[in-house]
Amino acid sequence: MLSTVLHKSFESAANQLLGFFFPSFCTACKTKLAATEKCVCQSCISKIQIADSERIEREYHRKFSHNNIISAFQSAFVFEKDKELQDILHALKYNNKFLVGKFLGELIASQVGEQVKTWNADMIIPVPLHSLKKAERGYNQAELICKGISKVLFIPTKPNVLKRSRYTLSQTTMTLEERKENVHKAFVLRKKRKITGKRIIIVDDVLTTGATITECARVLKENGAEEVYALSVAIAD
Ligand SMILES: [Zn+2]
């Protein structure tokens, strides 16, 4: 116990020293971070629009309730163009990725963790990237977010349950119907993954139409998953 306390205080002293010589900057506004801040400053965090329970309920009904595949849904924020969260999500894809990914995971876990705990999930899985895309980028950003969530909620991340079997087109300009077509049969269960009776959370960074998460969930349920839940950093229109 004492050694843990000593270790922790040594760790924070070391971090402060490190911060003195190598100050870190806010991912969104680029100002210098205080010793107690990680990745994004408190002022930027407070400007990100929170997804309230009413909004989450509405999104669930719009995007998931009709097909009975996703049992419940949670999200921490609402995505707004040209605001703090867009800068943070951009950094997650292009620079500072490991730190930002874990930071976002911890942030959403602290925001909606209580609701997520009631799902009694066995595992968290990221929406998979195609292996070509992963090779190009070097990592899957949703997997980094999962790891931050795992750290807070003690639900393990299992990154290799699903794989993307087809290279899908970028969906940014597609309609809901086009997106559904684009992701249809895009995912498969990896051989020998046993998910029978499991309760699984699928994580993505931004939820737009819900087509991608629904398609992942469909594959999981066809392979015996008991319940599948959706969790995202933000909701977009
Ligand atoms: Zn900031």
PDB file of C-alpha atoms and ligand atoms in Angstrom, residues 25-31 33 39-45 47 84, ligand 1:
ATOM      1  CA  PHE A  25       0.008  21.792 -25.231  1.00  0.00           C
ATOM      2  CA  CYS A  26      -3.734  21.524 -25.604  1.00  0.00           C
ATOM      3  CA  THR A  27      -4.651  19.427 -28.651  1.00  0.00           C
ATOM      4  CA  ALA A  28      -7.452  21.871 -29.511  1.00  0.00           C
ATOM      5  CA  CYS A  29      -6.326  25.434 -28.649  1.00  0.00           C
ATOM      6  CA  LYS A  30      -2.547  24.811 -28.384  1.00  0.00           C
ATOM      7  CA  THR A  31      -2.128  26.700 -25.107  1.00  0.00           C
ATOM      8  CA  LEU A  33      -1.415  22.648 -20.297  1.00  0.00           C
ATOM      9  CA  CYS A  39      -4.132  16.310 -23.674  1.00  0.00           C
ATOM     10  CA  VAL A  40      -6.931  18.903 -23.769  1.00  0.00           C
ATOM     11  CA  CYS A  41      -7.266  21.939 -21.481  1.00  0.00           C
ATOM     12  CA  GLN A  42     -10.208  22.293 -19.124  1.00  0.00           C
ATOM     13  CA  SER A  43     -11.495  25.337 -20.970  1.00  0.00           C
ATOM     14  CA  CYS A  44     -11.732  23.448 -24.289  1.00  0.00           C
ATOM     15  CA  ILE A  45     -13.358  20.419 -22.634  1.00  0.00           C
ATOM     16  CA  LYS A  47     -16.857  24.045 -24.574  1.00  0.00           C
ATOM     17  CA  GLU A  84     -12.882  21.904 -30.300  1.00  0.00           C
TER      18      GLU A  84
HETATM   19 ZN    ZN B   1      -7.537  24.095 -25.053  1.00  0.00          ZN
END
